[in-house]
Amino acid sequence: MASAHPTIYGPAMPLARKLILHVPVSDEALLDGFVEACLNDGVSLVAVVGPGCARIEDIIDEIVVGDGSDETRFLCTSSHPDEQFEDVLNMVMTWEFERGDPVEEVRL
């Protein structure tokens, strides 16, 4: 279950496999390091919620793909601009690939 207090992302902290990223982010420059940490930690899903979440999801996707030369870089993303948080949390909790794994909320 997601924590009542979202984690403030720090590069030394390992990430859960399923994340809910709250936007707006404090600094979009943090997205590069965040995405690399997601890839290194084996995160399978980043669900982005809040105002402007679709744009942030697109930025994350662009960072993951990079120049397209590394096909091993993969991360599922979703954006939920008009959904209730509880609905997003339920979707993430029942994410097919890691049912039962913890969900972590993140703020950048």
PDB file of C-alpha atoms in Angstrom, residues 14-20 34 37-47 74-77 92-93 95-106:
ATOM      1  CA  PRO A  14      16.426   2.352  -3.685  1.00  0.00           C
ATOM      2  CA  LEU A  15      13.029   2.653  -5.319  1.00  0.00           C
ATOM      3  CA  ALA A  16      10.058   0.293  -5.167  1.00  0.00           C
ATOM      4  CA  ARG A  17       9.087  -1.475  -8.397  1.00  0.00           C
ATOM      5  CA  LYS A  18       5.807   0.475  -8.667  1.00  0.00           C
ATOM      6  CA  LEU A  19       5.812   4.244  -8.255  1.00  0.00           C
ATOM      7  CA  ILE A  20       3.333   7.081  -8.213  1.00  0.00           C
ATOM      8  CA  PHE A  34      15.230   9.882 -11.319  1.00  0.00           C
ATOM      9  CA  ALA A  37      17.542   5.365 -10.811  1.00  0.00           C
ATOM     10  CA  CYS A  38      14.241   3.789 -11.903  1.00  0.00           C
ATOM     11  CA  LEU A  39      16.024   1.826 -14.620  1.00  0.00           C
ATOM     12  CA  ASN A  40      18.853   0.779 -12.281  1.00  0.00           C
ATOM     13  CA  ASP A  41      16.470  -0.253  -9.480  1.00  0.00           C
ATOM     14  CA  GLY A  42      14.216  -2.310 -11.760  1.00  0.00           C
ATOM     15  CA  VAL A  43      11.141  -0.101 -11.487  1.00  0.00           C
ATOM     16  CA  SER A  44       8.429  -1.474 -13.748  1.00  0.00           C
ATOM     17  CA  LEU A  45       5.784   1.271 -13.566  1.00  0.00           C
ATOM     18  CA  VAL A  46       5.756   5.014 -13.002  1.00  0.00           C
ATOM     19  CA  ALA A  47       2.220   6.411 -12.800  1.00  0.00           C
ATOM     20  CA  PHE A  74      12.349  -0.119 -20.694  1.00  0.00           C
ATOM     21  CA  LEU A  75       9.933   1.401 -18.211  1.00  0.00           C
ATOM     22  CA  CYS A  76       6.134   1.495 -18.345  1.00  0.00           C
ATOM     23  CA  THR A  77       4.608   4.893 -17.691  1.00  0.00           C
ATOM     24  CA  VAL A  92      -0.871   0.649  -9.488  1.00  0.00           C
ATOM     25  CA  MET A  93      -1.497  -1.784  -6.624  1.00  0.00           C
ATOM     26  CA  TRP A  95      -0.428  -3.778 -11.745  1.00  0.00           C
ATOM     27  CA  GLU A  96      -0.269  -7.146 -13.442  1.00  0.00           C
ATOM     28  CA  PHE A  97       3.452  -7.787 -13.250  1.00  0.00           C
ATOM     29  CA  GLU A  98       4.069  -7.099  -9.559  1.00  0.00           C
ATOM     30  CA  ARG A  99       0.827  -7.735  -7.712  1.00  0.00           C
ATOM     31  CA  GLY A 100       1.448  -7.548  -4.009  1.00  0.00           C
ATOM     32  CA  ASP A 101       4.672  -5.550  -4.353  1.00  0.00           C
ATOM     33  CA  PRO A 102       4.725  -2.276  -2.434  1.00  0.00           C
ATOM     34  CA  VAL A 103       3.762   1.007  -4.059  1.00  0.00           C
ATOM     35  CA  GLU A 104       5.874   4.082  -3.371  1.00  0.00           C
ATOM     36  CA  GLU A 105       4.729   7.668  -3.821  1.00  0.00           C
ATOM     37  CA  VAL A 106       7.472  10.034  -4.946  1.00  0.00           C
TER      38      VAL A 106
END
